[in-house]
Short mmCIF file of C-alpha atoms in Angstrom, two decimals:
data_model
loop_
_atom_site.label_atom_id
_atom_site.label_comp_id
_atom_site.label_asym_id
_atom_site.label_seq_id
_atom_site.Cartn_x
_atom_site.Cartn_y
_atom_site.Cartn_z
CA UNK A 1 -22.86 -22.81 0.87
CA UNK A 2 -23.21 -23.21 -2.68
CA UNK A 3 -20.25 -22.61 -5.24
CA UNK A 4 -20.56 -20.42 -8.67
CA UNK A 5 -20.37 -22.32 -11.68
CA UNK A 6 -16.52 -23.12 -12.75
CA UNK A 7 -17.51 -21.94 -16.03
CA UNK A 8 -19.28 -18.47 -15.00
CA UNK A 9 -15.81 -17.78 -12.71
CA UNK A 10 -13.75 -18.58 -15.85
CA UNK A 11 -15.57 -16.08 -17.90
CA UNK A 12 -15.15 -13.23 -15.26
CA UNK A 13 -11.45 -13.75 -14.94
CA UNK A 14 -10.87 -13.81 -18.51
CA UNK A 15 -13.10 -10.25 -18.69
CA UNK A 16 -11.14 -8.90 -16.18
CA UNK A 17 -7.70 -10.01 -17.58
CA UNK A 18 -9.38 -8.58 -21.24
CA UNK A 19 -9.81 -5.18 -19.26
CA UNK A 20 -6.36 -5.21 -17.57
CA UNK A 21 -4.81 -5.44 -21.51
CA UNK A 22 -7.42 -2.75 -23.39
CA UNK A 23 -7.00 -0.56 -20.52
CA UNK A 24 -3.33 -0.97 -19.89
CA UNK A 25 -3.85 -1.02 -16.19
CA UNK A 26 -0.83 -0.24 -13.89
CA UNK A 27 -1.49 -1.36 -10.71
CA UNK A 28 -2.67 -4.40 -8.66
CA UNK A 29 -6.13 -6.29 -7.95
CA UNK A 30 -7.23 -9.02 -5.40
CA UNK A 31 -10.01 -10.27 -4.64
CA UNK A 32 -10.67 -12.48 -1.59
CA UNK A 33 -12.48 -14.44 0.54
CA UNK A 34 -11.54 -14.63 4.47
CA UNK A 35 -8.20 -15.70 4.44
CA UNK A 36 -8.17 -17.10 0.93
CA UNK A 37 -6.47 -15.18 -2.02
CA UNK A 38 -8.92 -16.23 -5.11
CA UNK A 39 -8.06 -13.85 -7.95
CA UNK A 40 -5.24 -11.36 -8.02
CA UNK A 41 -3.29 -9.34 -10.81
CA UNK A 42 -0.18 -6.98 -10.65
CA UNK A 43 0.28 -5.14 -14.11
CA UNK A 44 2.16 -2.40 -15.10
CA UNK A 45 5.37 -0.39 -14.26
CA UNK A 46 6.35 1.46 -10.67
CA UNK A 47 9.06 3.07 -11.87
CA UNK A 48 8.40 4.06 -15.98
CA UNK A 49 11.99 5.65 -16.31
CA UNK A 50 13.69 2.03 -14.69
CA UNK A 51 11.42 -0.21 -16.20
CA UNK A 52 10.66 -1.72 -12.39
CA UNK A 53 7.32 -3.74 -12.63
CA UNK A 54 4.51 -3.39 -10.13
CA UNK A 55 4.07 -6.43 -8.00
CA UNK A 56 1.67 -7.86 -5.64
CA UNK A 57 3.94 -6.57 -2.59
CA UNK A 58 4.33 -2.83 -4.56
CA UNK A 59 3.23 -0.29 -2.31
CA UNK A 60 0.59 1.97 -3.78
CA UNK A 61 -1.10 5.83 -2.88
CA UNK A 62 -4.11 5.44 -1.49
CA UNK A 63 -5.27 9.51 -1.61
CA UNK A 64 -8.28 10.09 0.48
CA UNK A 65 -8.88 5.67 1.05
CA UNK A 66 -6.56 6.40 4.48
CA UNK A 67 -8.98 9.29 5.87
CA UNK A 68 -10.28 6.03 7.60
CA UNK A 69 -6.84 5.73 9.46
CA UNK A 70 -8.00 9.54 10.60
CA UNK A 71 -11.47 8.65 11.20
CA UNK A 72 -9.85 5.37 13.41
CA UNK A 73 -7.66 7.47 15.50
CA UNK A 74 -10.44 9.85 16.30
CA UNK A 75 -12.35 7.50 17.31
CA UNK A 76 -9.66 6.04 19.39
CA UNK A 77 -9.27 9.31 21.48
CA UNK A 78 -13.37 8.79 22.04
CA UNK A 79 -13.03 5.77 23.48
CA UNK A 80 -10.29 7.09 25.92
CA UNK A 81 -12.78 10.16 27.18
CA UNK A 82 -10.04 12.87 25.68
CA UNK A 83 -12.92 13.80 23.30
CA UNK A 84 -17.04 13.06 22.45
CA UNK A 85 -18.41 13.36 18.75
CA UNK A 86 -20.06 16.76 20.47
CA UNK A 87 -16.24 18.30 20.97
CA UNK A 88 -16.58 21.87 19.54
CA UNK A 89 -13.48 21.58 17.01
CA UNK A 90 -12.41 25.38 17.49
CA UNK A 91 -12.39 24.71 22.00
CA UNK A 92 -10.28 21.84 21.29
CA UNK A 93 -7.86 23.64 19.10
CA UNK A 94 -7.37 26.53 21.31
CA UNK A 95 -4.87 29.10 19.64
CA UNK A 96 -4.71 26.58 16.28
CA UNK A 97 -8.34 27.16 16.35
CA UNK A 98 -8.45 30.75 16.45
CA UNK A 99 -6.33 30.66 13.35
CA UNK A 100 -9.16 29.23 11.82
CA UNK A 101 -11.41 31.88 12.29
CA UNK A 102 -13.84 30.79 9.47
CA UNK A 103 -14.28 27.82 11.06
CA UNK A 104 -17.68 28.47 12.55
CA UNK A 105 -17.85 27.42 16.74
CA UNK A 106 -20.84 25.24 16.45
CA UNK A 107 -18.86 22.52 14.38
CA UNK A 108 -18.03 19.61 16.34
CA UNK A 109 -15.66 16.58 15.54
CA UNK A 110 -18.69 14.46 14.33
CA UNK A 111 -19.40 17.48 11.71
CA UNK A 112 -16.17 16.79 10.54
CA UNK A 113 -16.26 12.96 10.63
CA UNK A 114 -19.74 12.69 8.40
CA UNK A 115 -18.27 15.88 5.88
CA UNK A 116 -21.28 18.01 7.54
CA UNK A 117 -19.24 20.28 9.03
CA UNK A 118 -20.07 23.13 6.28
CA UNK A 119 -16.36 24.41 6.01
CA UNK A 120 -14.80 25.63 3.48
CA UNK A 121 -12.48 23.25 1.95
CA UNK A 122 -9.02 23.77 0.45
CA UNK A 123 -9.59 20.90 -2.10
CA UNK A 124 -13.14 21.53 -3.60
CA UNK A 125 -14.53 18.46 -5.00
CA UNK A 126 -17.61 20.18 -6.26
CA UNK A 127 -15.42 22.16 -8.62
CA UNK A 128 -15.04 21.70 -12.26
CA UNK A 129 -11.99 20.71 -13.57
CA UNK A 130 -9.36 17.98 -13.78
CA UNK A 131 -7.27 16.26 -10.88
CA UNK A 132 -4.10 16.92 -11.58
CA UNK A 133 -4.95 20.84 -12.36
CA UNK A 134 -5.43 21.39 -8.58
CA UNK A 135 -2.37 23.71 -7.23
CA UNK A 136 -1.32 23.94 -3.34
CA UNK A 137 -1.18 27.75 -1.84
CA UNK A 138 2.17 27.18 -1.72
CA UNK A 139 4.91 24.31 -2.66
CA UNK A 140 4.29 21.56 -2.28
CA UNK A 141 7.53 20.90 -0.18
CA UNK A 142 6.41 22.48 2.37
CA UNK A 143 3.85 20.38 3.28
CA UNK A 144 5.30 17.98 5.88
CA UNK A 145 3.54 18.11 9.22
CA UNK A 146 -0.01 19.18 9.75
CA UNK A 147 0.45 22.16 10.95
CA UNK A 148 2.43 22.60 7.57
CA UNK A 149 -1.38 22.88 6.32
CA UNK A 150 -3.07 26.06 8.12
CA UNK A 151 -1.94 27.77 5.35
CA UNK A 152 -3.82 25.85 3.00
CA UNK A 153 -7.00 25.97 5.36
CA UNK A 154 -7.42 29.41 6.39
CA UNK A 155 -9.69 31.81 4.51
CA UNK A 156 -12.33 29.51 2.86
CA UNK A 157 -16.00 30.92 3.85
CA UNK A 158 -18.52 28.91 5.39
CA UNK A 159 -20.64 26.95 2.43
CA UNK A 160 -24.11 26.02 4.99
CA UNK A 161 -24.51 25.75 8.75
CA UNK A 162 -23.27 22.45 10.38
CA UNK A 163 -25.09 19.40 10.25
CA UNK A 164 -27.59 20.99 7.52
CA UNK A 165 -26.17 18.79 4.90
CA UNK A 166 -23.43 16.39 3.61
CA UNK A 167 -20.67 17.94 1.43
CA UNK A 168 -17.34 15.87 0.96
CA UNK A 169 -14.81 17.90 2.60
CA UNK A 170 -10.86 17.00 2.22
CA UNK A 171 -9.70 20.19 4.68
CA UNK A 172 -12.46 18.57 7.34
CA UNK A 173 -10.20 15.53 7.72
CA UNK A 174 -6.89 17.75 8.06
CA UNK A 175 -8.71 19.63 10.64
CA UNK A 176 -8.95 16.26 12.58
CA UNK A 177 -5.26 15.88 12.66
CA UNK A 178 -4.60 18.37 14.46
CA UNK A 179 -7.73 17.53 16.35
CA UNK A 180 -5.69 14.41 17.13
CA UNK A 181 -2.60 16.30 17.81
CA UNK A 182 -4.58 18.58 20.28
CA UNK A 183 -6.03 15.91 22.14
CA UNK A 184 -2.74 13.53 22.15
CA UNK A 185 -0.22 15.81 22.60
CA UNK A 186 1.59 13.32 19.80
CA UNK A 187 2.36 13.96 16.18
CA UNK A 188 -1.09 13.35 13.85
CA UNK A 189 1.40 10.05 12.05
CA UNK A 190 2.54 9.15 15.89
CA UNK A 191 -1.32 8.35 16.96
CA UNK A 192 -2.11 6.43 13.47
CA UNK A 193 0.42 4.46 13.59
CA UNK A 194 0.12 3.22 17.23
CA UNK A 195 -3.53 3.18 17.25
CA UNK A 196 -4.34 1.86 13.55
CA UNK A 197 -1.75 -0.07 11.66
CA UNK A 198 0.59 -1.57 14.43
CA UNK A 199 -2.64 -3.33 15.77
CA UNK A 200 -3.67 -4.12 12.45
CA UNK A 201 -0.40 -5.84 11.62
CA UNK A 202 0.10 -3.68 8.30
CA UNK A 203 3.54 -3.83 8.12
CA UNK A 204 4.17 -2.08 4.58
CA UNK A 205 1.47 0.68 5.45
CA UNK A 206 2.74 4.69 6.51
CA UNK A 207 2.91 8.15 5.24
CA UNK A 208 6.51 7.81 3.46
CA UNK A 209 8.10 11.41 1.66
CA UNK A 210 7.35 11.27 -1.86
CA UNK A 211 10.26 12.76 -2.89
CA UNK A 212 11.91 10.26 -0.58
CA UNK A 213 9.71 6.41 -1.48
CA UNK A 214 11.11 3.07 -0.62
CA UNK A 215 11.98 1.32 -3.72
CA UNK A 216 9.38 -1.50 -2.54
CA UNK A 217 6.66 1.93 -3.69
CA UNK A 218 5.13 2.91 -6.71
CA UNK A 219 5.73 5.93 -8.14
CA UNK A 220 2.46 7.81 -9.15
CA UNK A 221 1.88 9.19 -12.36
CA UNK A 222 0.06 11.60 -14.93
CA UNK A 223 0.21 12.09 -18.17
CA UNK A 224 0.86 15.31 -20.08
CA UNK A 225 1.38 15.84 -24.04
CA UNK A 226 4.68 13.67 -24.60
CA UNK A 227 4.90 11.51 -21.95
CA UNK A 228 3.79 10.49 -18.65
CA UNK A 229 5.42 12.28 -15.85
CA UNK A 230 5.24 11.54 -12.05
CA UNK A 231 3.01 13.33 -9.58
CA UNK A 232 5.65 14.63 -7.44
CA UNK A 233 4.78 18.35 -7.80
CA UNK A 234 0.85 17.65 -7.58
CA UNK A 235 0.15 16.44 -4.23
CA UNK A 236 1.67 17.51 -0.44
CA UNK A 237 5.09 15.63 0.13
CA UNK A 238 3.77 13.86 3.31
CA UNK A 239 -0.49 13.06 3.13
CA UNK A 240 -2.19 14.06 6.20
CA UNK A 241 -5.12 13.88 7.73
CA UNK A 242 -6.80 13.73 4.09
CA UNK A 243 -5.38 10.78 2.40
CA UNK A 244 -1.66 10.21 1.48
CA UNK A 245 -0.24 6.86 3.02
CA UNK A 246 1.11 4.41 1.18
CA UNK A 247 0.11 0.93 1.45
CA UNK A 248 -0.33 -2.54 -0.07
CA UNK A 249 -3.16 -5.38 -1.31
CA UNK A 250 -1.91 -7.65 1.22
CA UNK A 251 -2.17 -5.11 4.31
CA UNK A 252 -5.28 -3.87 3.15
CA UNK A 253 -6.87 -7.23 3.59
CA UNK A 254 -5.24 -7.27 7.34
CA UNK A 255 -6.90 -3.69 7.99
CA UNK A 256 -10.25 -5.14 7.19
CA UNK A 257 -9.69 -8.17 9.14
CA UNK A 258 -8.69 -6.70 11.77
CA UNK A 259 -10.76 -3.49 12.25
CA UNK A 260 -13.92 -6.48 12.32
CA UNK A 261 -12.60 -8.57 14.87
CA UNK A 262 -12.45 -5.75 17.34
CA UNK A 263 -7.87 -5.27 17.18
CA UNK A 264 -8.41 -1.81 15.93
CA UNK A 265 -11.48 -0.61 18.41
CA UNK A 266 -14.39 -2.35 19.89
CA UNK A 267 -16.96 -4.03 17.40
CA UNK A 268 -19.35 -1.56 18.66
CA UNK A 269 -17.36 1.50 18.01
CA UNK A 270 -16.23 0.27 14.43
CA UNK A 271 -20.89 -0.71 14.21
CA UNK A 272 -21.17 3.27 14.95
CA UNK A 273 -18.71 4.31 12.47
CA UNK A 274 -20.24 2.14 9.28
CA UNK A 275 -23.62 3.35 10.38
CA UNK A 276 -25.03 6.32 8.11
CA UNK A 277 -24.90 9.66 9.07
CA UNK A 278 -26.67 11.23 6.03
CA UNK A 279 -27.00 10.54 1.99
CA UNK A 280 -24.35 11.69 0.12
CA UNK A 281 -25.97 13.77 -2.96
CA UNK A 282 -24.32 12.02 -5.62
CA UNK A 283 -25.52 8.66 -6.86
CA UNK A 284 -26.62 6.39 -3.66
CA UNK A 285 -23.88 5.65 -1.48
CA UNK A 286 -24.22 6.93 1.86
CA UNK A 287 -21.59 7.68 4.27
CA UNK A 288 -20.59 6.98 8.11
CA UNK A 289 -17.70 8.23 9.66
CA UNK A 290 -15.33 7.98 7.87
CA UNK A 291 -16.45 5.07 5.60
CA UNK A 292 -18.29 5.01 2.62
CA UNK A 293 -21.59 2.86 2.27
CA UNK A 294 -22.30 1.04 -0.84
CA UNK A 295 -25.64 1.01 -1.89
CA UNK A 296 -25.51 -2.86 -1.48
CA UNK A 297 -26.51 -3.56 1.95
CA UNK A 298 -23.50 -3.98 4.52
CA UNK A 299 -21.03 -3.72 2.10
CA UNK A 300 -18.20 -0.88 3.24
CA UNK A 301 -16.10 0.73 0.84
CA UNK A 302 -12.83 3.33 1.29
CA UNK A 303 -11.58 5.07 -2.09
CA UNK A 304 -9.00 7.56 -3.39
CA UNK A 305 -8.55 9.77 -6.18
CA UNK A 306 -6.17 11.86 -6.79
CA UNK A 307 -3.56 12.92 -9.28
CA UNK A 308 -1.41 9.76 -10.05
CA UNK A 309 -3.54 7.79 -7.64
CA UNK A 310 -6.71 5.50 -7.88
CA UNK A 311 -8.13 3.31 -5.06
CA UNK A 312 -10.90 1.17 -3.98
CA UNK A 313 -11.09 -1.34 -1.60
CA UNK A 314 -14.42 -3.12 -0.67
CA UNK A 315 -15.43 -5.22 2.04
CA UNK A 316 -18.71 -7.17 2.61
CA UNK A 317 -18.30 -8.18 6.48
CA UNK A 318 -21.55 -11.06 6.49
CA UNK A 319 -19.80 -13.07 3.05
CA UNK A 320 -15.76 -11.77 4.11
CA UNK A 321 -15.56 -11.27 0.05
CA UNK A 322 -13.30 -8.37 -0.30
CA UNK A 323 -11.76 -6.79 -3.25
CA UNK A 324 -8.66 -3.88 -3.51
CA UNK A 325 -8.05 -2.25 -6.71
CA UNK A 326 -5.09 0.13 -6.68
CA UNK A 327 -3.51 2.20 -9.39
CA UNK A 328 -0.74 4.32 -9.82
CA UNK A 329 -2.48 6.56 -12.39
CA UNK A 330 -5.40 9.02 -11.62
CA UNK A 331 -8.29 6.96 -13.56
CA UNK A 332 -6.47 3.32 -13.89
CA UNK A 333 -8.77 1.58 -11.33
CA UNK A 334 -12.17 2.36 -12.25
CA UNK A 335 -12.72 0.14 -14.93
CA UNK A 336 -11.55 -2.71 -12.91
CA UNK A 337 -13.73 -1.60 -9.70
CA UNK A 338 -16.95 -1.08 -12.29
CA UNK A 339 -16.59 -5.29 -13.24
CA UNK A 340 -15.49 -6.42 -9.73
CA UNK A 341 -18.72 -4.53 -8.46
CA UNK A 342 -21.25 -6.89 -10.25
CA UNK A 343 -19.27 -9.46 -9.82
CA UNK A 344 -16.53 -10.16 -6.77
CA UNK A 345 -19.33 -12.45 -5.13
CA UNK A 346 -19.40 -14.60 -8.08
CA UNK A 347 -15.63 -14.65 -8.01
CA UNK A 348 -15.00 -15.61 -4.90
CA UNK A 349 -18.07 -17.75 -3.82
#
């Protein structure tokens, strides 16, 4: 296997750490190969009002990156038999279901997996408009099981019938919580938990309170006129089947790891879930279930944005190069994602 040029990896780490300073990145970066660590940064401040510094070990938001966790413990109740990618979502619900009454019958739990489910969505990413301006239905306190969230899901009208088209849908992925719920009989954080990161080994990944973090986690933040302020009031107090956990560089790498050598589900369940569904009508990534494709063949990406929260991790399974970018501010890690993209291989030959 042949090795980059000392001199060409030298230049990309210094562009990187050049980026890390103009930008004033908070957050963390690795990039690896396999088991080897080969570049990795931790900048910035968890805590602005005590002055704690982010670490490699800081526990980050990972907004919508953990709807693969979801996707995972779908999947997981496939492979039992307690439900088929062809499971009519409202059936499986039952009285939950006929709550959702907008919810048209034909959509099935694939719909929802490949965001071609054509529901309404409580979080519309089409919309104009910045992150943080987004406001819940109602506090944001209230928000701590799924169930917590039929509020936010009822009365959004159909957008197109299901399976007609792809359309990113954050209320689609709360849905399958209490799919999971439905089909478990267990608490939506129960199944993940047991089915996704105890078998990967992540041992500093969950869905922690925000207004109750481990001091090991970073506070997320925003910034308004004077100063920067946390996102505490922006986002749900526990994540969901949408995004929320918390998790680290370090477990992220173990997640990929494991979900490709078959701990999480079978290798050919995981093949079917990084296989694409349909083209996603922005730029040319495509999307699976519950994976994003990069246009760079066999490369599989999850990401989150949100207010106070930035994340990409990438994985190319062939090479095992893998990078994780994670901020704690709502644009901090695409700069940083935007020069690891051209250039992680490189990096870690």
């Amino acid at each position: 296997m042949s090795t980059a040029n000392p001199d060409v990896r030298n230049e990309i780490v210094d562009a990187i750490d050049a980026l890390l300073d103009e930008a004033d990145f908070s957050g963390v970066v690795q990039v690896s190969r396999g088991a080897d660590v080969v570049f990795e940064r931790a900048r910035g401040l968890a805590d602005r009002a005590h002055a704690i510094p982010n670490t490699m070990e800081t526990q980050f938001g990972m907004a919508s990156g953990s709807k693969a966790f979801t996707a995972l413990a779908v999947m997981a109740l496939v492979s039992d038999g307690l439900l088929t990618l062809d499971t009519s979502v409202r059936e499986v619900l039952g009285e939950i279901g006929d709550q959702l009454e907008l919810i048209d019958p034909r959509v099935t739990v694939g719909h929802l997996l490949s965001h071609t489910s054509g529901i309404g969505d409580y979080l519309d990413e089409e919309a104009d408009g910045d992150i943080s301006d987004y406001a819940m239905p109602v506090s944001v306190h209230e928000f701590v099981t799924t169930r917590d969230f039929l509020v936010a899901l009822r009365g959004h009208p159909k957008k197109f019938e299901p399976g007609e088209k792809f359309a990113y849908c954050n209320g689609g992925f709360v849905v399958l919580a209490l799919v999971v719920e439905a089909a478990s009989a267990k608490p939506f954080h129960d199944v993940v938990t047991e089915r996704v990161i105890t078998p990967a080994g992540m041992t500093a990944t969950g869905y922690p309170r925000s207004d109750q973090l481990p001091g090991t986690a970073a506070l997320g933040y925003v910034p308004s006129d004077d100063a920067w302020r946390t996102n505490v009031f922006h986002l749900p107090v526990r994540g969901s089947g949408d995004g929320g956990a918390f998790t680290t560089v370090a477990d992220m790498a173990r997640f990929w790891s494991a979900l490709y050598n078959g701990r999480i589900l079978a290798r050919p369940v995981i093949d079917e879930m990084v296989m694409p569904r349909t083209p996603a009508p922005s730029g040319s990534a495509r999307y699976g279930l519950g994976f994003w494709l990069h246009p760079d063949e066999g490369v599989v990406e999850l990401e989150g944005y949100d207010a106070g929260v930035s994340f990409r991790s990438a994985y190319a399974p062939a090479s095992q190069v893998l990078f994780t970018v994670i901020s704690n501010t709502s644009a901090g890690a695409w700069p940083v994602v935007k020069l690891l993209e051209r250039n992680a291989t490189l990096l870690a030959p």
